[in-house]
């Protein structure tokens, strides 16, 4: 089951990167389905986001916490 979840998360991450929704990441997600990333302008327009201030970080300007499995992402 864990392997299938990892494959799903990786596939969705790749899709969001390829489509330009995620413009850059702080780093690859190692566990779970969240990453810190810079999102495209369309995704940020009406988004409610949590940036580095909520997590005690200070090196990732413009990065926000992204749920890779959020059903609200546009589909191909």
mmCIF file of N, CA and C in Angstrom:
data_model
loop_
_atom_site.group_PDB
_atom_site.id
_atom_site.type_symbol
_atom_site.label_atom_id
_atom_site.label_comp_id
_atom_site.label_asym_id
_atom_site.label_seq_id
_atom_site.Cartn_x
_atom_site.Cartn_y
_atom_site.Cartn_z
ATOM 1 N N UNK A 1 0.824 -1.192 0.000
ATOM 2 C CA UNK A 1 0.000 0.000 0.000
ATOM 3 C C UNK A 1 0.868 1.256 0.000
ATOM 4 N N UNK A 2 1.907 1.265 0.825
ATOM 5 C CA UNK A 2 2.784 2.441 0.904
ATOM 6 C C UNK A 2 3.398 2.745 -0.456
ATOM 7 N N UNK A 3 3.812 1.719 -1.186
ATOM 8 C CA UNK A 3 4.434 1.923 -2.493
ATOM 9 C C UNK A 3 3.445 2.582 -3.455
ATOM 10 N N UNK A 4 2.189 2.159 -3.422
ATOM 11 C CA UNK A 4 1.176 2.749 -4.300
ATOM 12 C C UNK A 4 0.933 4.212 -3.953
ATOM 13 N N UNK A 5 0.913 4.537 -2.651
ATOM 14 C CA UNK A 5 0.750 5.930 -2.237
ATOM 15 C C UNK A 5 1.920 6.773 -2.720
ATOM 16 N N UNK A 6 3.117 6.251 -2.584
ATOM 17 C CA UNK A 6 4.304 6.968 -3.038
ATOM 18 C C UNK A 6 4.238 7.217 -4.536
ATOM 19 N N UNK A 7 3.815 6.224 -5.299
ATOM 20 C CA UNK A 7 3.680 6.383 -6.748
ATOM 21 C C UNK A 7 2.644 7.452 -7.094
ATOM 22 N N UNK A 8 1.515 7.462 -6.381
ATOM 23 C CA UNK A 8 0.468 8.454 -6.615
ATOM 24 C C UNK A 8 0.977 9.856 -6.321
ATOM 25 N N UNK A 9 1.625 10.016 -5.192
ATOM 26 C CA UNK A 9 2.153 11.327 -4.805
ATOM 27 C C UNK A 9 3.187 11.803 -5.816
ATOM 28 N N UNK A 10 4.091 10.930 -6.219
ATOM 29 C CA UNK A 10 5.120 11.291 -7.197
ATOM 30 C C UNK A 10 4.503 11.664 -8.543
ATOM 31 N N UNK A 11 3.511 10.920 -8.983
ATOM 32 C CA UNK A 11 2.859 11.206 -10.259
ATOM 33 C C UNK A 11 2.157 12.569 -10.226
ATOM 34 N N UNK A 12 1.478 12.859 -9.132
ATOM 35 C CA UNK A 12 0.782 14.148 -9.026
ATOM 36 C C UNK A 12 1.786 15.290 -8.939
ATOM 37 N N UNK A 13 2.869 15.107 -8.209
ATOM 38 C CA UNK A 13 3.923 16.120 -8.135
ATOM 39 C C UNK A 13 4.488 16.398 -9.522
ATOM 40 N N UNK A 14 4.797 15.344 -10.247
ATOM 41 C CA UNK A 14 5.339 15.493 -11.596
ATOM 42 C C UNK A 14 4.348 16.212 -12.517
ATOM 43 N N UNK A 15 3.063 15.880 -12.394
ATOM 44 C CA UNK A 15 2.042 16.516 -13.227
ATOM 45 C C UNK A 15 1.946 18.014 -12.938
ATOM 46 N N UNK A 16 1.985 18.382 -11.662
ATOM 47 C CA UNK A 16 1.902 19.789 -11.297
ATOM 48 C C UNK A 16 3.145 20.555 -11.746
ATOM 49 N N UNK A 17 4.304 19.924 -11.683
ATOM 50 C CA UNK A 17 5.526 20.553 -12.191
ATOM 51 C C UNK A 17 5.482 20.695 -13.703
ATOM 52 N N UNK A 18 5.096 19.636 -14.390
ATOM 53 C CA UNK A 18 5.053 19.648 -15.859
ATOM 54 C C UNK A 18 4.044 20.666 -16.398
ATOM 55 N N UNK A 19 2.933 20.838 -15.686
ATOM 56 C CA UNK A 19 1.905 21.768 -16.146
ATOM 57 C C UNK A 19 2.211 23.209 -15.761
ATOM 58 N N UNK A 20 3.235 23.428 -14.946
ATOM 59 C CA UNK A 20 3.625 24.776 -14.559
ATOM 60 C C UNK A 20 2.913 25.316 -13.340
ATOM 61 N N UNK A 21 2.033 24.534 -12.725
ATOM 62 C CA UNK A 21 1.371 24.984 -11.500
ATOM 63 C C UNK A 21 2.413 25.189 -10.410
ATOM 64 N N UNK A 22 3.288 24.210 -10.227
ATOM 65 C CA UNK A 22 4.418 24.365 -9.320
ATOM 66 C C UNK A 22 5.593 24.843 -10.158
ATOM 67 N N UNK A 23 6.126 26.010 -9.796
ATOM 68 C CA UNK A 23 7.240 26.579 -10.552
ATOM 69 C C UNK A 23 8.589 26.160 -9.998
ATOM 70 N N UNK A 24 8.681 25.966 -8.704
ATOM 71 C CA UNK A 24 9.910 25.462 -8.090
ATOM 72 C C UNK A 24 9.572 24.947 -6.709
ATOM 73 N N UNK A 25 10.438 24.105 -6.187
ATOM 74 C CA UNK A 25 10.229 23.537 -4.863
ATOM 75 C C UNK A 25 11.419 23.832 -3.972
ATOM 76 N N UNK A 26 11.155 23.886 -2.683
ATOM 77 C CA UNK A 26 12.239 24.026 -1.721
ATOM 78 C C UNK A 26 13.075 22.753 -1.721
ATOM 79 N N UNK A 27 12.389 21.619 -1.808
ATOM 80 C CA UNK A 27 13.046 20.308 -1.883
ATOM 81 C C UNK A 27 12.000 19.261 -2.190
ATOM 82 N N UNK A 28 12.440 18.096 -2.606
ATOM 83 C CA UNK A 28 11.516 17.003 -2.876
ATOM 84 C C UNK A 28 10.845 16.544 -1.591
ATOM 85 N N UNK A 29 9.565 16.210 -1.651
ATOM 86 C CA UNK A 29 8.920 15.665 -0.455
ATOM 87 C C UNK A 29 9.485 14.283 -0.150
ATOM 88 N N UNK A 30 9.856 14.074 1.104
ATOM 89 C CA UNK A 30 10.426 12.783 1.499
ATOM 90 C C UNK A 30 9.406 11.896 2.180
ATOM 91 N N UNK A 31 8.439 12.502 2.810
ATOM 92 C CA UNK A 31 7.398 11.742 3.503
ATOM 93 C C UNK A 31 6.110 12.550 3.417
ATOM 94 N N UNK A 32 5.023 11.878 3.273
ATOM 95 C CA UNK A 32 3.753 12.569 3.202
ATOM 96 C C UNK A 32 3.479 13.119 1.818
ATOM 97 N N UNK A 33 2.508 14.005 1.747
ATOM 98 C CA UNK A 33 2.065 14.526 0.469
ATOM 99 C C UNK A 33 2.082 16.048 0.431
ATOM 100 N N UNK A 34 2.930 16.659 1.239
ATOM 101 C CA UNK A 34 3.109 18.107 1.225
ATOM 102 C C UNK A 34 4.508 18.453 0.756
ATOM 103 N N UNK A 35 4.617 19.602 0.102
ATOM 104 C CA UNK A 35 5.911 20.153 -0.266
ATOM 105 C C UNK A 35 5.818 21.665 -0.110
ATOM 106 N N UNK A 36 6.947 22.329 -0.059
ATOM 107 C CA UNK A 36 6.986 23.784 -0.128
ATOM 108 C C UNK A 36 7.365 24.149 -1.542
ATOM 109 N N UNK A 37 6.543 24.955 -2.192
ATOM 110 C CA UNK A 37 6.758 25.259 -3.604
ATOM 111 C C UNK A 37 6.329 26.678 -3.929
ATOM 112 N N UNK A 38 6.830 27.171 -5.044
ATOM 113 C CA UNK A 38 6.366 28.425 -5.625
ATOM 114 C C UNK A 38 5.308 28.042 -6.657
ATOM 115 N N UNK A 39 4.108 28.584 -6.486
ATOM 116 C CA UNK A 39 3.001 28.258 -7.395
ATOM 117 C C UNK A 39 2.864 29.314 -8.488
ATOM 118 N N UNK A 40 2.226 28.938 -9.573
ATOM 119 C CA UNK A 40 1.966 29.886 -10.651
ATOM 120 C C UNK A 40 0.973 30.950 -10.190
ATOM 121 N N UNK A 41 0.909 32.060 -10.915
ATOM 122 C CA UNK A 41 0.052 33.181 -10.528
ATOM 123 C C UNK A 41 -1.419 32.797 -10.460
ATOM 124 N N UNK A 42 -1.879 31.974 -11.384
ATOM 125 C CA UNK A 42 -3.292 31.572 -11.402
ATOM 126 C C UNK A 42 -3.654 30.800 -10.134
ATOM 127 N N UNK A 43 -2.770 29.938 -9.684
ATOM 128 C CA UNK A 43 -3.043 29.152 -8.482
ATOM 129 C C UNK A 43 -3.009 30.022 -7.229
ATOM 130 N N UNK A 44 -2.197 31.069 -7.238
ATOM 131 C CA UNK A 44 -2.069 31.936 -6.067
ATOM 132 C C UNK A 44 -3.153 33.004 -5.995
ATOM 133 N N UNK A 45 -3.868 33.216 -7.093
ATOM 134 C CA UNK A 45 -4.826 34.323 -7.162
ATOM 135 C C UNK A 45 -5.802 34.341 -5.991
ATOM 136 N N UNK A 46 -6.479 33.255 -5.743
ATOM 137 C CA UNK A 46 -7.488 33.195 -4.683
ATOM 138 C C UNK A 46 -7.116 32.211 -3.580
ATOM 139 N N UNK A 47 -5.866 31.802 -3.555
ATOM 140 C CA UNK A 47 -5.434 30.779 -2.599
ATOM 141 C C UNK A 47 -5.288 31.342 -1.188
ATOM 142 N N UNK A 48 -5.607 30.523 -0.242
ATOM 143 C CA UNK A 48 -5.281 30.794 1.161
ATOM 144 C C UNK A 48 -4.089 29.900 1.460
ATOM 145 N N UNK A 49 -2.959 30.500 1.774
ATOM 146 C CA UNK A 49 -1.728 29.727 1.871
ATOM 147 C C UNK A 49 -1.056 29.883 3.226
ATOM 148 N N UNK A 50 -0.194 28.933 3.504
ATOM 149 C CA UNK A 50 0.673 28.982 4.675
ATOM 150 C C UNK A 50 2.101 29.067 4.146
ATOM 151 N N UNK A 51 2.773 30.165 4.469
ATOM 152 C CA UNK A 51 4.141 30.312 4.003
ATOM 153 C C UNK A 51 5.121 29.935 5.108
ATOM 154 N N UNK A 52 6.374 30.237 4.890
ATOM 155 C CA UNK A 52 7.427 29.794 5.801
ATOM 156 C C UNK A 52 7.263 30.305 7.229
ATOM 157 N N UNK A 53 6.578 31.422 7.422
ATOM 158 C CA UNK A 53 6.400 31.964 8.774
ATOM 159 C C UNK A 53 5.681 30.992 9.697
ATOM 160 N N UNK A 54 4.775 30.172 9.138
ATOM 161 C CA UNK A 54 4.003 29.240 9.949
ATOM 162 C C UNK A 54 4.819 28.032 10.393
ATOM 163 N N UNK A 55 5.997 27.849 9.805
ATOM 164 C CA UNK A 55 6.791 26.655 10.063
ATOM 165 C C UNK A 55 8.192 26.966 10.573
ATOM 166 N N UNK A 56 8.434 28.202 10.946
ATOM 167 C CA UNK A 56 9.716 28.587 11.504
ATOM 168 C C UNK A 56 10.869 28.540 10.498
ATOM 169 N N UNK A 57 10.554 28.723 9.224
ATOM 170 C CA UNK A 57 11.582 28.713 8.183
ATOM 171 C C UNK A 57 11.885 30.145 7.761
ATOM 172 N N UNK A 58 13.045 30.349 7.134
ATOM 173 C CA UNK A 58 13.366 31.697 6.687
ATOM 174 C C UNK A 58 14.191 31.737 5.404
ATOM 175 N N UNK A 59 14.286 30.645 4.680
ATOM 176 C CA UNK A 59 15.106 30.613 3.467
ATOM 177 C C UNK A 59 14.296 30.402 2.197
ATOM 178 N N UNK A 60 12.987 30.396 2.293
ATOM 179 C CA UNK A 60 12.167 30.007 1.154
ATOM 180 C C UNK A 60 11.123 31.070 0.818
ATOM 181 N N UNK A 61 11.599 32.256 0.463
ATOM 182 C CA UNK A 61 10.688 33.323 0.064
ATOM 183 C C UNK A 61 9.823 32.858 -1.104
ATOM 184 N N UNK A 62 8.568 33.239 -1.069
ATOM 185 C CA UNK A 62 7.583 32.933 -2.111
ATOM 186 C C UNK A 62 7.138 31.476 -2.142
ATOM 187 N N UNK A 63 7.692 30.627 -1.299
ATOM 188 C CA UNK A 63 7.261 29.231 -1.226
ATOM 189 C C UNK A 63 6.080 29.122 -0.264
ATOM 190 N N UNK A 64 5.139 28.266 -0.600
ATOM 191 C CA UNK A 64 3.994 28.004 0.266
ATOM 192 C C UNK A 64 3.837 26.492 0.418
ATOM 193 N N UNK A 65 3.148 26.113 1.467
ATOM 194 C CA UNK A 65 2.909 24.685 1.695
ATOM 195 C C UNK A 65 1.861 24.207 0.698
ATOM 196 N N UNK A 66 2.166 23.127 -0.008
ATOM 197 C CA UNK A 66 1.303 22.613 -1.061
ATOM 198 C C UNK A 66 0.889 21.178 -0.746
ATOM 199 N N UNK A 67 -0.406 20.933 -0.741
ATOM 200 C CA UNK A 67 -0.946 19.586 -0.615
ATOM 201 C C UNK A 67 -1.000 19.000 -2.023
ATOM 202 N N UNK A 68 -0.115 18.084 -2.329
ATOM 203 C CA UNK A 68 -0.038 17.515 -3.673
ATOM 204 C C UNK A 68 -1.291 16.745 -4.059
ATOM 205 N N UNK A 69 -2.065 16.281 -3.079
ATOM 206 C CA UNK A 69 -3.259 15.501 -3.377
ATOM 207 C C UNK A 69 -4.549 16.289 -3.258
ATOM 208 N N UNK A 70 -4.456 17.598 -3.194
ATOM 209 C CA UNK A 70 -5.650 18.435 -3.111
ATOM 210 C C UNK A 70 -6.509 18.230 -4.352
ATOM 211 N N UNK A 71 -7.792 17.959 -4.192
ATOM 212 C CA UNK A 71 -8.644 17.719 -5.369
ATOM 213 C C UNK A 71 -8.902 18.980 -6.179
ATOM 214 N N UNK A 72 -8.497 20.144 -5.704
ATOM 215 C CA UNK A 72 -8.747 21.390 -6.403
ATOM 216 C C UNK A 72 -7.792 21.717 -7.527
ATOM 217 N N UNK A 73 -6.718 20.948 -7.683
ATOM 218 C CA UNK A 73 -5.784 21.218 -8.782
ATOM 219 C C UNK A 73 -6.461 20.925 -10.121
ATOM 220 N N UNK A 74 -6.151 21.742 -11.087
ATOM 221 C CA UNK A 74 -6.730 21.513 -12.418
ATOM 222 C C UNK A 74 -6.223 20.185 -12.964
ATOM 223 N N UNK A 75 -7.079 19.505 -13.656
ATOM 224 C CA UNK A 75 -6.736 18.200 -14.236
ATOM 225 C C UNK A 75 -6.404 18.373 -15.713
ATOM 226 N N UNK A 76 -5.556 17.485 -16.256
ATOM 227 C CA UNK A 76 -5.176 17.599 -17.661
ATOM 228 C C UNK A 76 -6.344 17.365 -18.600
#
